[in-house]
XYZ file of C-alpha atoms in Angstrom:
366
model
C -8.803 32.117 -35.346
C -7.820 32.347 -31.486
C -10.668 30.490 -30.311
C -9.936 27.689 -32.883
C -6.111 27.781 -31.785
C -7.623 27.623 -27.925
C -10.280 24.258 -28.641
C -7.084 22.907 -30.416
C -4.631 23.474 -27.743
C -7.311 22.034 -25.497
C -8.228 18.754 -27.270
C -4.105 17.833 -27.546
C -4.339 17.703 -24.001
C -6.426 14.407 -24.428
C -5.358 13.399 -27.597
C -1.561 13.495 -26.912
C -1.367 10.935 -24.125
C -3.914 9.171 -25.705
C -2.096 8.881 -28.817
C 0.805 7.738 -26.846
C -1.410 5.066 -24.938
C -2.854 3.340 -28.253
C 0.176 3.751 -30.515
C 2.487 2.086 -27.984
C -0.256 -1.124 -27.288
C -0.002 -2.888 -30.655
C 3.783 -2.957 -29.565
C 3.182 -4.052 -26.100
C 0.759 -6.756 -27.559
C 3.511 -8.592 -29.884
C 6.335 -8.434 -27.626
C 3.658 -9.797 -25.286
C 2.527 -11.873 -27.960
C 6.352 -13.522 -28.582
C 6.614 -14.205 -24.277
C 3.406 -16.155 -24.856
C 4.143 -18.521 -27.684
C 7.372 -19.487 -25.516
C 5.530 -20.070 -22.806
C 3.468 -22.320 -23.900
C 6.091 -25.402 -22.923
C 6.726 -23.651 -19.119
C 4.785 -23.741 -16.204
C 1.705 -21.863 -15.829
C 2.847 -20.866 -13.105
C 6.265 -19.173 -14.903
C 3.961 -17.949 -17.558
C 2.034 -15.633 -15.079
C 4.827 -14.225 -13.608
C 6.203 -12.782 -16.366
C 2.776 -11.619 -17.500
C 2.284 -9.563 -14.325
C 5.501 -7.940 -15.081
C 4.612 -7.101 -18.500
C 1.166 -5.819 -17.684
C 2.739 -3.572 -14.836
C 5.128 -1.868 -17.501
C 2.049 -0.640 -19.585
C -0.245 -0.014 -17.114
C 2.572 2.250 -15.023
C 2.755 4.051 -18.525
C -0.958 4.520 -18.336
C -0.414 5.899 -14.905
C 2.222 8.225 -15.721
C -1.115 9.962 -17.824
C -3.730 9.473 -15.276
C -1.795 10.824 -12.425
C 1.594 12.749 -13.461
C 0.668 13.971 -16.476
C -2.601 15.409 -15.064
C -1.209 16.421 -11.802
C -4.660 15.229 -10.524
C -4.216 14.694 -6.429
C -4.896 11.562 -4.802
C -6.304 11.872 -1.122
C -6.539 8.349 0.784
C -8.647 7.805 4.063
C -7.084 5.179 5.754
C -4.072 2.572 5.457
C -3.222 0.359 2.209
C -1.387 -2.672 3.609
C 1.876 -2.198 2.605
C 2.854 -5.699 1.479
C 1.301 -7.504 -1.626
C -2.165 -9.886 -0.764
C -4.513 -11.965 -2.517
C -7.616 -9.772 -2.625
C -11.171 -9.321 -4.029
C -11.251 -5.396 -4.904
C -14.897 -3.515 -4.201
C -15.737 -0.304 -5.272
C -18.537 2.351 -5.995
C -18.565 2.393 -10.260
C -19.321 6.125 -11.735
C -17.116 6.086 -14.947
C -14.386 4.646 -16.888
C -11.608 5.938 -14.857
C -12.911 3.709 -11.585
C -10.710 1.799 -13.697
C -7.942 3.425 -12.988
C -8.301 3.684 -9.520
C -7.735 0.773 -8.863
C -4.412 0.931 -10.543
C -3.574 3.949 -8.342
C -4.254 2.187 -5.542
C -2.498 -1.089 -6.623
C 0.862 0.418 -7.730
C 1.035 1.735 -4.148
C 1.038 -1.493 -3.232
C 3.409 -2.827 -6.081
C 0.690 -5.115 -7.015
C 0.128 -3.038 -10.369
C 0.615 -6.079 -11.977
C -1.248 -9.143 -10.419
C -4.595 -6.414 -11.630
C -7.400 -8.567 -13.183
C -11.407 -7.259 -13.995
C -14.392 -8.642 -14.031
C -16.054 -6.566 -17.042
C -19.008 -6.690 -18.673
C -19.303 -8.590 -21.293
C -19.718 -6.533 -24.542
C -15.820 -5.000 -23.702
C -14.242 -8.446 -25.217
C -15.019 -7.136 -28.607
C -12.472 -4.321 -27.613
C -9.902 -4.430 -30.388
C -7.007 -5.565 -28.728
C -7.910 -5.040 -25.327
C -10.390 -6.685 -25.247
C -9.084 -10.079 -25.626
C -5.946 -9.073 -23.766
C -7.900 -8.611 -20.701
C -9.156 -11.864 -20.785
C -5.759 -13.240 -21.480
C -4.583 -11.380 -18.212
C -7.213 -13.271 -16.418
C -9.583 -10.981 -16.807
C -13.250 -11.950 -16.533
C -16.363 -11.217 -18.720
C -19.602 -11.587 -17.757
C -23.313 -11.205 -18.826
C -25.761 -9.833 -16.547
C -29.058 -11.716 -14.449
C -29.908 -14.683 -16.163
C -27.355 -14.837 -18.905
C -24.661 -14.651 -16.497
C -22.839 -18.016 -16.439
C -21.144 -19.278 -13.350
C -19.680 -22.173 -14.093
C -17.375 -20.662 -16.458
C -16.440 -17.678 -14.222
C -15.429 -20.182 -11.597
C -13.254 -22.554 -13.907
C -11.121 -19.558 -15.143
C -10.408 -18.112 -11.003
C -9.753 -21.708 -10.343
C -7.248 -22.329 -13.366
C -5.523 -19.241 -11.901
C -5.135 -19.899 -8.459
C -4.383 -23.336 -8.760
C -1.307 -22.583 -11.179
C -0.447 -20.247 -8.042
C -1.340 -16.242 -9.827
C -1.345 -13.144 -7.664
C -5.356 -12.135 -7.382
C -5.915 -8.521 -7.184
C -9.391 -8.995 -8.688
C -11.319 -5.883 -9.281
C -15.232 -6.158 -9.398
C -17.721 -3.079 -9.511
C -21.108 -4.684 -7.531
C -23.533 -2.598 -9.332
C -22.969 -3.784 -12.428
C -23.514 -0.424 -14.499
C -22.351 3.654 -13.564
C -23.967 5.414 -10.987
C -25.031 8.729 -13.078
C -26.820 11.278 -11.159
C -28.618 12.030 -14.634
C -30.152 9.150 -15.539
C -33.002 8.650 -13.031
C -34.242 5.589 -14.547
C -31.989 3.450 -13.250
C -31.844 4.687 -10.251
C -35.460 4.321 -9.795
C -35.407 0.851 -10.620
C -32.394 0.332 -8.514
C -34.167 2.137 -5.582
C -37.597 0.072 -6.313
C -35.051 -3.357 -6.435
C -34.185 -2.963 -2.716
C -37.712 -1.759 -1.388
C -38.889 -5.625 -3.281
C -36.094 -7.013 -1.573
C -36.671 -5.354 2.293
C -33.175 -3.481 1.783
C -32.156 -0.015 2.919
C -32.878 2.646 -0.335
C -29.433 4.583 -1.216
C -29.294 8.012 -2.743
C -26.011 8.285 -3.670
C -24.619 3.945 -4.792
C -26.702 2.101 -6.836
C -28.012 -1.164 -5.461
C -25.607 -4.310 -5.363
C -25.610 -7.213 -7.145
C -23.701 -10.249 -5.558
C -23.551 -13.227 -7.914
C -20.269 -12.046 -9.385
C -18.734 -11.022 -5.760
C -19.973 -13.836 -4.305
C -18.799 -16.314 -6.534
C -15.594 -14.901 -6.589
C -14.935 -14.856 -2.842
C -16.437 -18.224 -2.450
C -14.139 -19.968 -5.646
C -10.633 -18.439 -4.217
C -11.466 -18.288 -0.437
C -8.550 -20.506 0.465
C -6.533 -18.270 -1.836
C -7.163 -14.346 -0.826
C -6.296 -13.160 2.033
C -9.003 -9.952 2.371
C -11.636 -7.797 0.600
C -10.396 -4.284 -0.212
C -13.449 -1.968 0.178
C -13.440 1.224 -1.605
C -15.170 4.030 -2.078
C -14.505 7.001 -4.887
C -15.710 10.280 -5.148
C -14.147 12.756 -7.988
C -14.011 16.424 -6.702
C -15.558 18.767 -8.845
C -18.559 16.667 -9.222
C -20.825 19.497 -7.183
C -22.475 22.067 -8.946
C -22.982 25.757 -7.961
C -26.519 24.497 -6.389
C -25.456 21.844 -4.397
C -26.337 19.099 -7.181
C -23.848 16.246 -7.900
C -23.208 16.252 -11.109
C -21.605 13.066 -13.187
C -18.065 12.319 -13.150
C -15.511 12.493 -15.155
C -15.278 10.721 -18.114
C -11.391 9.305 -19.632
C -10.821 12.776 -21.852
C -12.271 15.163 -19.505
C -9.960 13.651 -16.636
C -6.908 13.492 -19.022
C -7.939 17.452 -19.918
C -7.303 18.023 -16.370
C -10.509 18.778 -15.220
C -10.511 16.595 -12.002
C -7.921 18.143 -9.527
C -8.291 15.697 -6.674
C -9.805 12.056 -6.589
C -10.884 11.015 -3.012
C -10.809 7.487 -2.030
C -11.824 5.734 1.165
C -10.066 2.840 1.926
C -11.632 -0.585 4.625
C -9.876 -3.999 4.202
C -11.769 -7.120 5.645
C -10.397 -10.009 6.866
C -11.776 -12.367 4.511
C -12.394 -15.059 7.281
C -14.967 -11.936 8.243
C -17.014 -12.735 5.167
C -19.990 -14.720 5.061
C -20.163 -17.812 2.636
C -23.900 -18.172 2.597
C -25.304 -16.534 0.223
C -28.212 -14.819 2.527
C -26.018 -13.281 4.779
C -23.354 -12.809 2.219
C -26.154 -10.396 0.512
C -26.999 -8.641 3.635
C -23.076 -8.490 4.545
C -22.832 -7.063 0.670
C -25.561 -4.015 1.436
C -24.281 -3.138 4.716
C -20.860 -2.374 3.076
C -22.934 -0.287 0.481
C -24.751 1.619 3.489
C -21.762 2.573 4.252
C -20.572 4.151 1.126
C -23.891 5.808 0.779
C -23.306 7.617 4.353
C -19.805 8.486 2.734
C -20.823 9.895 -0.319
C -24.015 11.378 1.470
C -21.636 13.399 4.137
C -18.928 14.201 0.829
C -21.688 15.512 -1.210
C -24.451 17.477 1.264
C -22.320 18.493 4.480
C -23.684 21.480 5.710
C -20.304 22.297 7.261
C -18.406 24.059 4.304
C -14.975 22.892 5.129
C -16.440 19.222 5.366
C -17.773 19.723 1.989
C -16.169 17.559 -0.945
C -14.363 15.392 1.400
C -14.938 12.139 3.259
C -14.936 11.649 7.177
C -11.586 11.278 8.646
C -8.368 12.818 7.642
C -7.365 12.331 4.029
C -3.649 12.363 3.531
C -2.222 12.967 0.108
C -0.813 10.040 -1.545
C 1.365 11.513 -4.508
C 3.057 9.248 -6.934
C 6.683 8.830 -7.454
C 7.245 9.820 -11.049
C 10.495 6.924 -10.861
C 7.841 4.837 -10.705
C 6.064 5.664 -13.768
C 8.897 7.020 -16.000
C 10.464 4.109 -17.126
C 7.518 2.057 -18.624
C 7.170 5.347 -20.734
C 10.682 5.322 -22.226
C 10.749 1.464 -22.607
C 7.124 1.761 -24.282
C 8.409 4.552 -26.205
C 12.290 2.897 -27.089
C 10.264 0.196 -28.862
C 7.989 1.833 -30.222
C 10.285 4.289 -32.041
C 12.021 2.038 -34.766
C 8.693 1.712 -36.448
C 8.281 5.334 -36.683
C 11.619 5.240 -38.330
C 10.996 3.363 -41.192
C 8.381 3.394 -44.423
C 6.389 0.326 -43.043
C 6.694 1.981 -39.556
C 4.480 4.493 -40.675
C 2.140 2.255 -42.734
C 2.233 0.246 -39.601
C 0.591 3.806 -37.548
C -1.417 4.957 -39.887
C -3.303 0.803 -39.519
C -2.556 1.846 -35.567
C -4.525 5.115 -35.976
C -7.568 3.596 -37.604
C -7.717 1.439 -34.711
C -7.879 4.168 -32.474
C -10.504 5.533 -34.673
C -12.239 2.461 -34.188
C -11.280 1.706 -30.981
C -12.897 5.523 -30.057
C -16.489 4.434 -32.444
C -16.907 1.020 -30.527
C -16.448 2.700 -26.736
C -19.231 5.370 -27.790
C -21.588 2.351 -28.790
C -20.502 0.538 -25.644
C -21.053 3.294 -23.380
C -24.472 3.612 -25.155
C -25.363 -0.121 -24.327
């Protein structure tokens, strides 16, 4: 009985925040939908402005759980600009928490509402979220030959011409790096050899198409590219081997004590426009990431293991930046709990959450 109680208590560490994030989503989307209808007669710039503010509220609530609730320590290497910029954010990709890392950096620049993602096409079928991410400016792309360059360019141009601030998150590897998926790593390294590129050990060979199109389509609108390298502490086993990065449930269960984020800003003028030179530039950036991660996981100095080179500074997130959003969304949601219709509404929300969980599981298996 005691063991079952411990297991139940442990599961609540995940289900409590998950239930709140899912439970507030329908109410949030109803509020956003009302604004979307009202804004149809208004200039696109005005729609984007309030849409970004609404998105900031929801994502701040999400960060309350991923940062303040978990108590994870964010360690930054490099200085984030204090002012907002229009940027493309390029990062290594290991797990679904990587999406949240982009939010963690954006909120420290007061640019959280401007975050938009380039996502794999299958995610557009997520109930509510898939459709909403697209409405907020997210772009769904298919791999390799099925990639639709025209659609991506059109969507980016529509937003930039409307003056929408841009914090576009792209994971150039195209899929997650998992040290247990040997075939994925081997295939990636074989491709690098074929293209006469340096073979990478701790990242996959980056794909350039989405990143190149994004940067060239928005070049006149962008200030910089943010080159981000992320490592999760606790992903080294007793034998010194790298293990998979934490999933969202594991992260919310407080299984990751620290996240190490190496930040590098590249001015947009420094990035070559020609595809052949851009490929070389992108691969060089990933060679740097690979060296950083090799130092993190394989340093022979015990004092430097699980650290990036250089000085890492803890960057705590002020509770004032996230708690008000929890209270706002909670206040909007509470009336539904106090009525019979509300109970029915939340049974539907629970069913929706269950469906979302199964879909998420299936997508992870793709």
